[in-house]
């Protein structure tokens, strides 16, 4: 199975680039399943229902989120209407929406996708992500109820992300980190067969500070005084994520490689897809 994961869409330039390029990628690369993190898609803060639907229409099978999931007030209501929209699973019981779901890929495979948020340097601090993952895996084990399992681990600390990867190694197809908006160079297949990357990076303008116009973040570092609001950068976007090939027989990863498409970073596509 060919799976594409795209990191956090940031602002109009990021989401538009995804909408324009994803249909061609799905067709040209014969992708079976696509996951996009959309938590920064609306001006850099949260996601609206319209943006969510446009992302699904462009070819995403699931849209994940993170700590900005509720920044747009309408998310509290629309999250309950759409099965393909995920918020972090380790929110307390009773939180609207859901944190995981079982979906069908284009090749007929059953794909469990779970959205988990870390707790180190994160706000709000949610329930234990490891216990949340354990419960999800117990309810839908790999190669029993699911042919592939993917975790979007939305977290700040790379140590927490790495430990989470080792925690589910051999029981999940892929653990990919989001939130820091900077693609890491540690894509690998762990000892138990789980593909791993600390952060997929963002889909946004890299002539920025994490997708925001750089002047105000720079001002705050220098002066410690806000002069204005953070605004999403509006230059040409680079898509960042990763591609994974998952074994149909074991549900574990066979190949992994970064995906970068756009004007700012060195472009790369998985050689095994070309």
PDB file of C-alpha atoms in Angstrom:
ATOM      1  CA  UNK A   1       0.000   0.000   0.000  1.00  0.00           C
ATOM      2  CA  UNK A   2       1.256   3.478  -0.893  1.00  0.00           C
ATOM      3  CA  UNK A   3       0.579   6.061   1.796  1.00  0.00           C
ATOM      4  CA  UNK A   4       1.289   9.797   1.697  1.00  0.00           C
ATOM      5  CA  UNK A   5       1.322  11.944   4.813  1.00  0.00           C
ATOM      6  CA  UNK A   6       1.483  15.742   4.521  1.00  0.00           C
ATOM      7  CA  UNK A   7       2.432  17.923   7.491  1.00  0.00           C
ATOM      8  CA  UNK A   8       0.580  20.891   8.937  1.00  0.00           C
ATOM      9  CA  UNK A   9      -1.067  23.100   6.309  1.00  0.00           C
ATOM     10  CA  UNK A  10      -0.337  26.701   7.302  1.00  0.00           C
ATOM     11  CA  UNK A  11      -2.561  29.502   6.055  1.00  0.00           C
ATOM     12  CA  UNK A  12      -3.982  30.181   2.620  1.00  0.00           C
ATOM     13  CA  UNK A  13      -0.758  29.553   0.737  1.00  0.00           C
ATOM     14  CA  UNK A  14      -0.269  26.163   2.385  1.00  0.00           C
ATOM     15  CA  UNK A  15      -3.787  24.874   1.945  1.00  0.00           C
ATOM     16  CA  UNK A  16      -4.034  26.155  -1.638  1.00  0.00           C
ATOM     17  CA  UNK A  17      -0.805  24.387  -2.567  1.00  0.00           C
ATOM     18  CA  UNK A  18      -2.180  21.139  -1.141  1.00  0.00           C
ATOM     19  CA  UNK A  19      -5.458  21.525  -2.998  1.00  0.00           C
ATOM     20  CA  UNK A  20      -3.680  22.257  -6.278  1.00  0.00           C
ATOM     21  CA  UNK A  21      -1.034  19.541  -6.109  1.00  0.00           C
ATOM     22  CA  UNK A  22      -2.638  16.660  -4.246  1.00  0.00           C
ATOM     23  CA  UNK A  23      -5.009  15.453  -7.011  1.00  0.00           C
ATOM     24  CA  UNK A  24      -2.074  15.064  -9.403  1.00  0.00           C
ATOM     25  CA  UNK A  25       0.021  13.285  -6.782  1.00  0.00           C
ATOM     26  CA  UNK A  26      -2.767  10.806  -6.053  1.00  0.00           C
ATOM     27  CA  UNK A  27      -3.162  10.034  -9.760  1.00  0.00           C
ATOM     28  CA  UNK A  28       0.482  10.094 -10.858  1.00  0.00           C
ATOM     29  CA  UNK A  29       1.904   8.195  -7.876  1.00  0.00           C
ATOM     30  CA  UNK A  30      -1.063   5.819  -7.585  1.00  0.00           C
ATOM     31  CA  UNK A  31      -1.521   6.609  -3.916  1.00  0.00           C
ATOM     32  CA  UNK A  32      -3.775   4.341  -1.905  1.00  0.00           C
ATOM     33  CA  UNK A  33      -4.232   6.571   1.125  1.00  0.00           C
ATOM     34  CA  UNK A  34      -3.520  10.205   2.045  1.00  0.00           C
ATOM     35  CA  UNK A  35      -3.472  11.898   5.448  1.00  0.00           C
ATOM     36  CA  UNK A  36      -3.104  15.673   5.864  1.00  0.00           C
ATOM     37  CA  UNK A  37      -2.674  17.587   9.108  1.00  0.00           C
ATOM     38  CA  UNK A  38      -4.926  20.645   8.857  1.00  0.00           C
ATOM     39  CA  UNK A  39      -4.729  22.318  12.242  1.00  0.00           C
ATOM     40  CA  UNK A  40      -3.106  25.554  11.016  1.00  0.00           C
ATOM     41  CA  UNK A  41      -5.012  25.869   7.748  1.00  0.00           C
ATOM     42  CA  UNK A  42      -7.236  28.838   8.657  1.00  0.00           C
ATOM     43  CA  UNK A  43      -4.889  31.812   8.839  1.00  0.00           C
ATOM     44  CA  UNK A  44      -2.415  29.691  10.779  1.00  0.00           C
ATOM     45  CA  UNK A  45      -4.833  28.931  13.601  1.00  0.00           C
ATOM     46  CA  UNK A  46      -7.309  26.057  13.386  1.00  0.00           C
ATOM     47  CA  UNK A  47      -9.456  24.872  10.506  1.00  0.00           C
ATOM     48  CA  UNK A  48     -12.923  25.664   9.184  1.00  0.00           C
ATOM     49  CA  UNK A  49     -15.449  23.213   7.796  1.00  0.00           C
ATOM     50  CA  UNK A  50     -15.054  24.677   4.309  1.00  0.00           C
ATOM     51  CA  UNK A  51     -11.285  24.170   4.392  1.00  0.00           C
ATOM     52  CA  UNK A  52     -11.728  20.636   5.711  1.00  0.00           C
ATOM     53  CA  UNK A  53     -14.125  19.734   2.901  1.00  0.00           C
ATOM     54  CA  UNK A  54     -11.864  21.263   0.232  1.00  0.00           C
ATOM     55  CA  UNK A  55      -8.963  19.175   1.560  1.00  0.00           C
ATOM     56  CA  UNK A  56     -11.038  15.985   1.404  1.00  0.00           C
ATOM     57  CA  UNK A  57     -12.219  16.874  -2.105  1.00  0.00           C
ATOM     58  CA  UNK A  58      -8.585  17.348  -3.169  1.00  0.00           C
ATOM     59  CA  UNK A  59      -7.786  13.743  -2.272  1.00  0.00           C
ATOM     60  CA  UNK A  60      -7.138  13.533   1.469  1.00  0.00           C
ATOM     61  CA  UNK A  61      -8.733  10.521   3.131  1.00  0.00           C
ATOM     62  CA  UNK A  62      -8.309  11.867   6.665  1.00  0.00           C
ATOM     63  CA  UNK A  63      -7.533  15.296   8.150  1.00  0.00           C
ATOM     64  CA  UNK A  64      -5.777  15.300  11.514  1.00  0.00           C
ATOM     65  CA  UNK A  65      -5.223  18.201  13.904  1.00  0.00           C
ATOM     66  CA  UNK A  66      -3.510  19.057  17.203  1.00  0.00           C
ATOM     67  CA  UNK A  67      -3.381  21.783  19.830  1.00  0.00           C
ATOM     68  CA  UNK A  68      -5.031  24.381  17.540  1.00  0.00           C
ATOM     69  CA  UNK A  69      -8.015  22.155  16.742  1.00  0.00           C
ATOM     70  CA  UNK A  70     -10.539  24.432  18.499  1.00  0.00           C
ATOM     71  CA  UNK A  71      -9.105  27.803  17.423  1.00  0.00           C
ATOM     72  CA  UNK A  72     -11.956  28.206  14.941  1.00  0.00           C
ATOM     73  CA  UNK A  73     -15.124  27.997  17.013  1.00  0.00           C
ATOM     74  CA  UNK A  74     -17.073  26.184  14.320  1.00  0.00           C
ATOM     75  CA  UNK A  75     -14.796  23.149  14.723  1.00  0.00           C
ATOM     76  CA  UNK A  76     -16.589  22.236  17.945  1.00  0.00           C
ATOM     77  CA  UNK A  77     -19.773  21.618  15.977  1.00  0.00           C
ATOM     78  CA  UNK A  78     -18.574  20.387  12.581  1.00  0.00           C
ATOM     79  CA  UNK A  79     -16.160  17.828  14.090  1.00  0.00           C
ATOM     80  CA  UNK A  80     -19.140  15.658  14.998  1.00  0.00           C
ATOM     81  CA  UNK A  81     -20.497  15.665  11.436  1.00  0.00           C
ATOM     82  CA  UNK A  82     -17.455  14.343   9.606  1.00  0.00           C
ATOM     83  CA  UNK A  83     -15.979  10.895  10.133  1.00  0.00           C
ATOM     84  CA  UNK A  84     -12.753  11.885   8.338  1.00  0.00           C
ATOM     85  CA  UNK A  85     -11.940  14.686  10.780  1.00  0.00           C
ATOM     86  CA  UNK A  86      -9.815  13.784  13.800  1.00  0.00           C
ATOM     87  CA  UNK A  87      -8.867  15.713  16.942  1.00  0.00           C
ATOM     88  CA  UNK A  88      -6.325  14.339  19.441  1.00  0.00           C
ATOM     89  CA  UNK A  89      -7.602  11.090  20.936  1.00  0.00           C
ATOM     90  CA  UNK A  90      -6.271  11.852  24.398  1.00  0.00           C
ATOM     91  CA  UNK A  91      -8.654  14.707  25.081  1.00  0.00           C
ATOM     92  CA  UNK A  92     -10.803  13.903  28.145  1.00  0.00           C
ATOM     93  CA  UNK A  93     -13.895  11.739  27.768  1.00  0.00           C
ATOM     94  CA  UNK A  94     -16.844  13.765  26.548  1.00  0.00           C
ATOM     95  CA  UNK A  95     -14.848  16.025  24.220  1.00  0.00           C
ATOM     96  CA  UNK A  96     -16.652  16.531  20.883  1.00  0.00           C
ATOM     97  CA  UNK A  97     -15.401  14.629  17.856  1.00  0.00           C
ATOM     98  CA  UNK A  98     -13.178  11.593  17.780  1.00  0.00           C
ATOM     99  CA  UNK A  99      -9.467  10.819  17.877  1.00  0.00           C
ATOM    100  CA  UNK A 100      -9.242   7.731  15.709  1.00  0.00           C
ATOM    101  CA  UNK A 101     -11.106   5.970  12.951  1.00  0.00           C
ATOM    102  CA  UNK A 102     -11.003   2.997  10.611  1.00  0.00           C
ATOM    103  CA  UNK A 103     -11.058   3.861   6.908  1.00  0.00           C
ATOM    104  CA  UNK A 104     -10.817   2.055   3.590  1.00  0.00           C
ATOM    105  CA  UNK A 105      -7.906   2.775   1.262  1.00  0.00           C
ATOM    106  CA  UNK A 106      -8.259   2.861  -2.500  1.00  0.00           C
ATOM    107  CA  UNK A 107      -6.849  -0.683  -2.675  1.00  0.00           C
ATOM    108  CA  UNK A 108      -9.469  -1.938  -0.199  1.00  0.00           C
ATOM    109  CA  UNK A 109      -7.158  -2.094   2.833  1.00  0.00           C
ATOM    110  CA  UNK A 110      -8.492  -1.134   6.247  1.00  0.00           C
ATOM    111  CA  UNK A 111      -6.464   1.773   7.659  1.00  0.00           C
ATOM    112  CA  UNK A 112      -6.690   2.817  11.287  1.00  0.00           C
ATOM    113  CA  UNK A 113      -5.641   6.449  11.754  1.00  0.00           C
ATOM    114  CA  UNK A 114      -5.139   7.880  15.240  1.00  0.00           C
ATOM    115  CA  UNK A 115      -4.340  11.452  16.245  1.00  0.00           C
ATOM    116  CA  UNK A 116      -2.429  11.713  19.549  1.00  0.00           C
ATOM    117  CA  UNK A 117      -1.042  14.828  21.251  1.00  0.00           C
ATOM    118  CA  UNK A 118       2.112  14.860  23.361  1.00  0.00           C
ATOM    119  CA  UNK A 119       2.352  16.502  26.771  1.00  0.00           C
ATOM    120  CA  UNK A 120       5.915  17.852  27.023  1.00  0.00           C
ATOM    121  CA  UNK A 121       5.925  21.650  26.458  1.00  0.00           C
ATOM    122  CA  UNK A 122       2.371  21.392  25.095  1.00  0.00           C
ATOM    123  CA  UNK A 123      -0.787  23.273  26.021  1.00  0.00           C
ATOM    124  CA  UNK A 124      -3.328  22.113  26.931  1.00  0.00           C
ATOM    125  CA  UNK A 125      -1.796  19.122  28.703  1.00  0.00           C
ATOM    126  CA  UNK A 126      -4.017  16.216  27.770  1.00  0.00           C
ATOM    127  CA  UNK A 127      -4.396  12.679  29.103  1.00  0.00           C
ATOM    128  CA  UNK A 128      -1.522  10.192  28.909  1.00  0.00           C
ATOM    129  CA  UNK A 129      -0.735   9.688  25.186  1.00  0.00           C
ATOM    130  CA  UNK A 130       0.787   6.249  25.802  1.00  0.00           C
ATOM    131  CA  UNK A 131      -2.310   4.958  27.578  1.00  0.00           C
ATOM    132  CA  UNK A 132      -4.490   6.427  24.838  1.00  0.00           C
ATOM    133  CA  UNK A 133      -2.460   4.650  22.165  1.00  0.00           C
ATOM    134  CA  UNK A 134      -2.563   1.377  24.085  1.00  0.00           C
ATOM    135  CA  UNK A 135      -6.348   1.503  24.247  1.00  0.00           C
ATOM    136  CA  UNK A 136      -6.600   2.236  20.510  1.00  0.00           C
ATOM    137  CA  UNK A 137      -4.267  -0.622  19.600  1.00  0.00           C
ATOM    138  CA  UNK A 138      -6.067  -3.053  21.916  1.00  0.00           C
ATOM    139  CA  UNK A 139      -9.419  -2.231  20.292  1.00  0.00           C
ATOM    140  CA  UNK A 140      -8.125  -2.551  16.715  1.00  0.00           C
ATOM    141  CA  UNK A 141      -4.920  -4.617  16.458  1.00  0.00           C
ATOM    142  CA  UNK A 142      -2.767  -4.643  13.361  1.00  0.00           C
ATOM    143  CA  UNK A 143      -3.594  -7.490  10.946  1.00  0.00           C
ATOM    144  CA  UNK A 144      -6.722  -8.333  12.897  1.00  0.00           C
ATOM    145  CA  UNK A 145      -9.164  -5.424  12.571  1.00  0.00           C
ATOM    146  CA  UNK A 146      -6.732  -3.202  10.627  1.00  0.00           C
ATOM    147  CA  UNK A 147      -4.418  -3.818   7.667  1.00  0.00           C
ATOM    148  CA  UNK A 148      -2.399  -0.682   8.472  1.00  0.00           C
ATOM    149  CA  UNK A 149      -2.189   1.650  11.478  1.00  0.00           C
ATOM    150  CA  UNK A 150      -0.966   5.251  11.392  1.00  0.00           C
ATOM    151  CA  UNK A 151      -0.358   7.598  14.319  1.00  0.00           C
ATOM    152  CA  UNK A 152      -0.062  11.364  13.855  1.00  0.00           C
ATOM    153  CA  UNK A 153       1.807  12.244  17.055  1.00  0.00           C
ATOM    154  CA  UNK A 154       1.391  15.988  17.491  1.00  0.00           C
ATOM    155  CA  UNK A 155       4.098  17.050  19.923  1.00  0.00           C
ATOM    156  CA  UNK A 156       6.945  19.451  20.624  1.00  0.00           C
ATOM    157  CA  UNK A 157       9.684  17.305  22.177  1.00  0.00           C
ATOM    158  CA  UNK A 158      11.540  14.956  19.867  1.00  0.00           C
ATOM    159  CA  UNK A 159      12.367  12.728  22.845  1.00  0.00           C
ATOM    160  CA  UNK A 160       8.662  12.182  23.513  1.00  0.00           C
ATOM    161  CA  UNK A 161       8.040  11.527  19.836  1.00  0.00           C
ATOM    162  CA  UNK A 162      10.869   8.993  19.614  1.00  0.00           C
ATOM    163  CA  UNK A 163       9.765   7.180  22.752  1.00  0.00           C
ATOM    164  CA  UNK A 164       6.225   6.998  21.407  1.00  0.00           C
ATOM    165  CA  UNK A 165       7.582   5.467  18.192  1.00  0.00           C
ATOM    166  CA  UNK A 166       9.449   2.806  20.137  1.00  0.00           C
ATOM    167  CA  UNK A 167       6.366   2.207  22.307  1.00  0.00           C
ATOM    168  CA  UNK A 168       4.224   1.168  19.335  1.00  0.00           C
ATOM    169  CA  UNK A 169       7.042  -0.300  17.209  1.00  0.00           C
ATOM    170  CA  UNK A 170       5.878  -3.508  15.562  1.00  0.00           C
ATOM    171  CA  UNK A 171       2.250  -2.713  16.343  1.00  0.00           C
ATOM    172  CA  UNK A 172       1.768   0.208  13.934  1.00  0.00           C
ATOM    173  CA  UNK A 173       2.688   0.864  10.316  1.00  0.00           C
ATOM    174  CA  UNK A 174       3.733   4.488  10.788  1.00  0.00           C
ATOM    175  CA  UNK A 175       4.347   7.060  13.514  1.00  0.00           C
ATOM    176  CA  UNK A 176       4.852  10.553  12.127  1.00  0.00           C
ATOM    177  CA  UNK A 177       5.329  13.687  14.180  1.00  0.00           C
ATOM    178  CA  UNK A 178       3.678  17.025  13.508  1.00  0.00           C
ATOM    179  CA  UNK A 179       3.524  20.444  15.240  1.00  0.00           C
ATOM    180  CA  UNK A 180       7.059  21.892  14.929  1.00  0.00           C
ATOM    181  CA  UNK A 181       6.668  22.745  11.208  1.00  0.00           C
ATOM    182  CA  UNK A 182      10.284  21.816  10.421  1.00  0.00           C
ATOM    183  CA  UNK A 183      10.987  18.557   8.555  1.00  0.00           C
ATOM    184  CA  UNK A 184      13.450  16.293  10.326  1.00  0.00           C
ATOM    185  CA  UNK A 185      16.050  14.070   8.682  1.00  0.00           C
ATOM    186  CA  UNK A 186      15.467  10.979  10.826  1.00  0.00           C
ATOM    187  CA  UNK A 187      12.979   9.092   8.654  1.00  0.00           C
ATOM    188  CA  UNK A 188      13.604   5.404   9.262  1.00  0.00           C
ATOM    189  CA  UNK A 189      12.034   2.022   9.817  1.00  0.00           C
ATOM    190  CA  UNK A 190      12.333   1.018  13.459  1.00  0.00           C
ATOM    191  CA  UNK A 191      13.503  -2.438  14.555  1.00  0.00           C
ATOM    192  CA  UNK A 192       9.989  -3.829  14.774  1.00  0.00           C
ATOM    193  CA  UNK A 193       8.981  -2.596  11.330  1.00  0.00           C
ATOM    194  CA  UNK A 194       7.217   0.685  12.132  1.00  0.00           C
ATOM    195  CA  UNK A 195       8.076   3.636   9.887  1.00  0.00           C
ATOM    196  CA  UNK A 196       9.022   6.731  11.864  1.00  0.00           C
ATOM    197  CA  UNK A 197       9.796  10.432  11.373  1.00  0.00           C
ATOM    198  CA  UNK A 198      10.041  12.989  14.199  1.00  0.00           C
ATOM    199  CA  UNK A 199       8.362  15.750  12.197  1.00  0.00           C
ATOM    200  CA  UNK A 200       6.910  15.803   8.703  1.00  0.00           C
ATOM    201  CA  UNK A 201       7.342  19.568   8.416  1.00  0.00           C
ATOM    202  CA  UNK A 202       4.661  21.941   7.180  1.00  0.00           C
ATOM    203  CA  UNK A 203       2.891  22.744   3.967  1.00  0.00           C
ATOM    204  CA  UNK A 204       3.484  26.474   3.887  1.00  0.00           C
ATOM    205  CA  UNK A 205       5.819  29.345   3.101  1.00  0.00           C
ATOM    206  CA  UNK A 206       9.310  28.525   4.422  1.00  0.00           C
ATOM    207  CA  UNK A 207      10.435  32.160   4.074  1.00  0.00           C
ATOM    208  CA  UNK A 208       8.860  32.656   7.482  1.00  0.00           C
ATOM    209  CA  UNK A 209       8.939  31.722  11.145  1.00  0.00           C
ATOM    210  CA  UNK A 210       7.129  28.391  11.242  1.00  0.00           C
ATOM    211  CA  UNK A 211       4.762  29.612   8.542  1.00  0.00           C
ATOM    212  CA  UNK A 212       4.133  33.020  10.107  1.00  0.00           C
ATOM    213  CA  UNK A 213       5.315  36.333   8.656  1.00  0.00           C
ATOM    214  CA  UNK A 214       8.731  36.619  10.298  1.00  0.00           C
ATOM    215  CA  UNK A 215       8.717  40.284  11.406  1.00  0.00           C
ATOM    216  CA  UNK A 216       6.437  39.935  14.447  1.00  0.00           C
ATOM    217  CA  UNK A 217       8.027  36.726  15.827  1.00  0.00           C
ATOM    218  CA  UNK A 218      11.454  38.318  15.367  1.00  0.00           C
ATOM    219  CA  UNK A 219      10.280  41.488  17.108  1.00  0.00           C
ATOM    220  CA  UNK A 220       9.048  39.508  20.104  1.00  0.00           C
ATOM    221  CA  UNK A 221      12.345  37.668  20.455  1.00  0.00           C
ATOM    222  CA  UNK A 222      14.243  40.969  20.392  1.00  0.00           C
ATOM    223  CA  UNK A 223      11.974  43.366  22.265  1.00  0.00           C
ATOM    224  CA  UNK A 224       9.788  40.998  24.314  1.00  0.00           C
ATOM    225  CA  UNK A 225       6.908  43.332  23.424  1.00  0.00           C
ATOM    226  CA  UNK A 226       4.158  42.485  20.921  1.00  0.00           C
ATOM    227  CA  UNK A 227       3.581  45.022  18.148  1.00  0.00           C
ATOM    228  CA  UNK A 228       0.890  43.128  16.308  1.00  0.00           C
ATOM    229  CA  UNK A 229      -0.684  39.759  15.616  1.00  0.00           C
ATOM    230  CA  UNK A 230       0.958  36.743  14.087  1.00  0.00           C
ATOM    231  CA  UNK A 231      -0.093  36.495  10.437  1.00  0.00           C
ATOM    232  CA  UNK A 232       0.369  33.503   8.156  1.00  0.00           C
ATOM    233  CA  UNK A 233       3.104  34.053   5.570  1.00  0.00           C
ATOM    234  CA  UNK A 234       1.773  34.455   2.047  1.00  0.00           C
ATOM    235  CA  UNK A 235       4.697  33.482  -0.182  1.00  0.00           C
ATOM    236  CA  UNK A 236       4.857  30.343  -2.337  1.00  0.00           C
ATOM    237  CA  UNK A 237       4.354  27.188  -0.291  1.00  0.00           C
ATOM    238  CA  UNK A 238       6.443  24.038  -0.128  1.00  0.00           C
ATOM    239  CA  UNK A 239       4.654  20.774   0.604  1.00  0.00           C
ATOM    240  CA  UNK A 240       6.421  18.612   3.167  1.00  0.00           C
ATOM    241  CA  UNK A 241       5.617  15.115   4.329  1.00  0.00           C
ATOM    242  CA  UNK A 242       6.652  11.566   3.707  1.00  0.00           C
ATOM    243  CA  UNK A 243       5.817   8.564   1.606  1.00  0.00           C
ATOM    244  CA  UNK A 244       5.584   5.052   2.972  1.00  0.00           C
ATOM    245  CA  UNK A 245       5.112   1.674   1.370  1.00  0.00           C
ATOM    246  CA  UNK A 246       3.343  -0.749   3.675  1.00  0.00           C
ATOM    247  CA  UNK A 247       3.372  -4.513   3.273  1.00  0.00           C
ATOM    248  CA  UNK A 248      -0.008  -5.998   2.399  1.00  0.00           C
ATOM    249  CA  UNK A 249       0.906  -9.175   4.275  1.00  0.00           C
ATOM    250  CA  UNK A 250       2.323  -7.806   7.543  1.00  0.00           C
ATOM    251  CA  UNK A 251       0.973  -4.261   7.755  1.00  0.00           C
ATOM    252  CA  UNK A 252       4.484  -3.039   8.565  1.00  0.00           C
ATOM    253  CA  UNK A 253       6.593  -0.571   6.638  1.00  0.00           C
ATOM    254  CA  UNK A 254       8.856  -1.674   3.814  1.00  0.00           C
ATOM    255  CA  UNK A 255      10.055   1.722   2.529  1.00  0.00           C
ATOM    256  CA  UNK A 256      10.004   5.315   3.742  1.00  0.00           C
ATOM    257  CA  UNK A 257      11.236   8.575   2.211  1.00  0.00           C
ATOM    258  CA  UNK A 258      10.597  12.303   2.633  1.00  0.00           C
ATOM    259  CA  UNK A 259       8.366  14.284   0.286  1.00  0.00           C
ATOM    260  CA  UNK A 260       9.163  17.941  -0.427  1.00  0.00           C
ATOM    261  CA  UNK A 261       7.553  19.790  -3.313  1.00  0.00           C
ATOM    262  CA  UNK A 262       7.932  23.518  -3.793  1.00  0.00           C
ATOM    263  CA  UNK A 263      10.259  26.447  -4.319  1.00  0.00           C
ATOM    264  CA  UNK A 264      12.059  26.852  -1.001  1.00  0.00           C
ATOM    265  CA  UNK A 265      13.467  23.477   0.100  1.00  0.00           C
ATOM    266  CA  UNK A 266      15.262  20.924  -2.054  1.00  0.00           C
ATOM    267  CA  UNK A 267      12.566  18.969  -3.853  1.00  0.00           C
ATOM    268  CA  UNK A 268      12.399  15.244  -3.281  1.00  0.00           C
ATOM    269  CA  UNK A 269      10.005  12.407  -3.954  1.00  0.00           C
ATOM    270  CA  UNK A 270      10.459   8.791  -2.878  1.00  0.00           C
ATOM    271  CA  UNK A 271      12.630   7.063  -5.480  1.00  0.00           C
ATOM    272  CA  UNK A 272      10.470   3.964  -5.131  1.00  0.00           C
ATOM    273  CA  UNK A 273       7.482   5.968  -6.444  1.00  0.00           C
ATOM    274  CA  UNK A 274       9.232   7.418  -9.514  1.00  0.00           C
TER     275      UNK A 274
END
